Amino acid sequence: MTEIKTLKQRLKPGIKAKLESNSRKYSAAVRSLFATLDKTKFVSDLTISDVRSLHTFSDTRLHNLNAYDLMWCEHLFDDND
């Protein structure tokens, strides 16, 4: 049986790179977000605030996303292998 990866492990490389880049300027916020993602395995366990922070600190634009994108965040995370 394969272990389910954490959301931090499943972050898309471009999203993770943006978060790491913004951690220089917003260290406490990004560090807190990484801690949350490191202990969370399911997108449904994230709060609206967590998802908002992910978009904010990864410089992800919301104008081209639909409700499905915001609900499941497939644009932010890879599938669990």
Coordinates of C-alpha atoms in Angstrom, one line a residue, residues 7-62:
L7 CA 0.1 18.6 -0.1
K8 CA 3.6 20.1 0.3
Q9 CA 5.1 17.1 -1.5
R10 CA 2.4 17.4 -4.2
L11 CA 2.9 21.1 -4.9
K12 CA 3.6 21.7 -8.6
P13 CA 7.2 22.7 -9.1
G14 CA 6.3 26.2 -10.4
I15 CA 4.0 26.9 -7.5
K16 CA 6.6 25.7 -5.0
A17 CA 9.3 27.9 -6.6
K18 CA 7.0 31.0 -6.4
L19 CA 6.3 30.3 -2.8
E20 CA 9.9 29.9 -2.0
S21 CA 10.7 33.1 -3.9
N22 CA 8.1 35.0 -1.9
S23 CA 9.3 33.6 1.4
R24 CA 12.1 36.1 1.4
K25 CA 9.7 38.9 1.6
Y26 CA 6.8 37.2 3.5
S27 CA 8.7 34.7 5.6
A28 CA 6.2 34.2 8.4
A29 CA 3.2 33.8 6.1
V30 CA 4.9 31.4 3.7
R31 CA 6.5 29.4 6.5
S32 CA 3.1 29.0 8.1
L33 CA 1.6 27.9 4.8
F34 CA 4.4 25.4 4.2
A35 CA 3.8 24.0 7.8
T36 CA 0.1 23.6 7.0
L37 CA 0.8 21.9 3.7
D38 CA 3.3 19.6 5.3
K39 CA 0.7 18.2 7.7
T40 CA -2.2 18.1 5.3
K41 CA -2.9 15.3 2.8
F42 CA -6.2 16.3 1.3
V43 CA -7.2 19.6 -0.4
S44 CA -10.6 19.3 1.3
D45 CA -8.8 19.8 4.7
L46 CA -7.5 23.2 3.7
T47 CA -9.4 26.3 4.8
I48 CA -10.5 29.1 2.4
S49 CA -7.8 31.2 4.0
D50 CA -5.2 28.5 3.2
V51 CA -6.3 28.4 -0.5
R52 CA -6.3 32.2 -0.6
S53 CA -2.8 32.3 0.8
L54 CA -1.6 29.7 -1.7
H55 CA -2.9 31.9 -4.6
T56 CA -1.5 35.1 -3.1
F57 CA 2.0 33.9 -2.3
S58 CA 2.4 31.8 -5.5
D59 CA 1.3 34.8 -7.6
T60 CA -1.5 32.7 -9.2
R61 CA -4.1 34.8 -11.0
L62 CA -7.7 33.9 -10.2

